[in-house]
Amino acid sequence: IPRRLSRSWFLGKCQGHPRDHYDLLEELGRGTFGIVHRVRPSSGGQDLVCKVIDKEYACGSKVTDEQIKEFEDEIRLLQ
C-alpha cells in the first residue's frame, strides 16, 4: 500500500488561494502536483515564484510512492 501525503503537510502555510496574497503574473509550468507561477506580493515588492499544489490530488489515493518521494524531495529543496 503506497504512503499518502497528509493534509497536515499543508497546515500553517498561507491560508486561502495564492490570489489572496499575490498577483499571479504568468504561468511558468505545470507538474504532477500543481502549477508554477511568477507572482508579485499584493503588498508590493519583487517578483517571486510560487507553486500552487493541488492538495486534493496530492492527498488522494492515486498518488504513487515514487510521486510522494519526488514531492518530499521538492519540499526539502525549497525550504
Short mmCIF file of C-alpha atoms in Angstrom, two decimals:
data_model
loop_
_atom_site.label_atom_id
_atom_site.label_comp_id
_atom_site.label_asym_id
_atom_site.label_seq_id
_atom_site.Cartn_x
_atom_site.Cartn_y
_atom_site.Cartn_z
CA ILE A 1 0.00 0.00 0.00
CA PRO A 2 1.55 3.34 -1.00
CA ARG A 3 2.15 6.05 1.58
CA ARG A 4 -0.11 9.06 1.36
CA LEU A 5 0.56 12.71 1.87
CA SER A 6 -1.23 14.19 4.81
CA ARG A 7 -3.18 17.45 4.82
CA SER A 8 -1.04 18.34 7.86
CA TRP A 9 1.86 18.92 5.44
CA PHE A 10 -0.02 21.99 4.27
CA LEU A 11 -1.23 23.34 7.62
CA GLY A 12 0.38 26.54 8.87
CA LYS A 13 1.06 27.76 5.36
CA CYS A 14 -0.72 30.71 3.75
CA GLN A 15 -4.45 30.22 4.04
CA GLY A 16 -6.75 30.68 1.06
CA HIS A 17 -5.78 30.87 -2.57
CA PRO A 18 -2.49 32.45 -3.65
CA ARG A 19 -4.56 35.19 -5.37
CA ASP A 20 -5.42 36.33 -1.82
CA HIS A 21 -1.72 37.15 -1.24
CA TYR A 22 -0.11 37.57 -4.67
CA ASP A 23 -0.79 38.95 -8.12
CA LEU A 24 -0.40 35.97 -10.47
CA LEU A 25 1.65 37.34 -13.38
CA GLU A 26 2.25 34.34 -15.61
CA GLU A 27 2.22 30.57 -15.65
CA LEU A 28 5.75 29.18 -15.86
CA GLY A 29 4.99 25.46 -15.92
CA ARG A 30 2.89 22.52 -14.81
CA GLY A 31 3.83 19.35 -12.98
CA THR A 32 2.33 16.32 -11.31
CA PHE A 33 1.13 18.18 -8.23
CA GLY A 34 0.47 21.69 -9.44
CA ILE A 35 1.23 24.82 -11.41
CA VAL A 36 4.22 27.16 -11.09
CA HIS A 37 3.53 30.89 -11.44
CA ARG A 38 5.58 34.08 -11.45
CA VAL A 39 3.90 36.20 -8.78
CA ARG A 40 4.23 39.56 -7.06
CA PRO A 41 3.15 40.09 -3.43
CA SER A 42 -0.08 42.11 -3.28
CA SER A 43 1.69 44.45 -0.86
CA GLY A 44 4.37 45.15 -3.48
CA GLY A 45 7.94 44.00 -3.80
CA GLN A 46 9.95 41.84 -6.12
CA ASP A 47 8.59 39.05 -8.27
CA LEU A 48 8.70 35.55 -6.81
CA VAL A 49 7.96 32.03 -7.98
CA CYS A 50 5.00 30.20 -6.43
CA LYS A 51 4.00 26.57 -6.90
CA VAL A 52 0.29 26.04 -6.34
CA ILE A 53 -0.27 22.47 -5.13
CA ASP A 54 -3.44 20.56 -5.95
CA LYS A 55 -3.97 19.29 -2.40
CA GLU A 56 -6.91 17.08 -3.33
CA TYR A 57 -4.74 15.21 -5.85
CA ALA A 58 -1.63 15.22 -3.65
CA CYS A 59 -3.54 13.62 -0.76
CA GLY A 60 -5.57 11.28 -2.98
CA SER A 61 -5.42 7.54 -3.43
CA LYS A 62 -3.94 7.63 -6.98
CA VAL A 63 -0.58 9.02 -5.86
CA THR A 64 2.31 6.54 -6.07
CA ASP A 65 5.19 6.11 -3.61
CA GLU A 66 7.55 7.49 -6.28
CA GLN A 67 5.44 10.64 -6.67
CA ILE A 68 5.36 11.12 -2.89
CA LYS A 69 9.16 10.81 -2.73
CA GLU A 70 9.53 13.41 -5.51
CA PHE A 71 7.16 15.72 -3.63
CA GLU A 72 9.07 15.28 -0.35
CA ASP A 73 12.39 15.93 -2.13
CA GLU A 74 10.99 19.09 -3.70
CA ILE A 75 9.73 20.39 -0.34
CA ARG A 76 13.16 19.79 1.25
CA LEU A 77 14.86 21.58 -1.65
CA LEU A 78 12.59 24.62 -1.37
CA GLN A 79 12.74 25.02 2.43
#
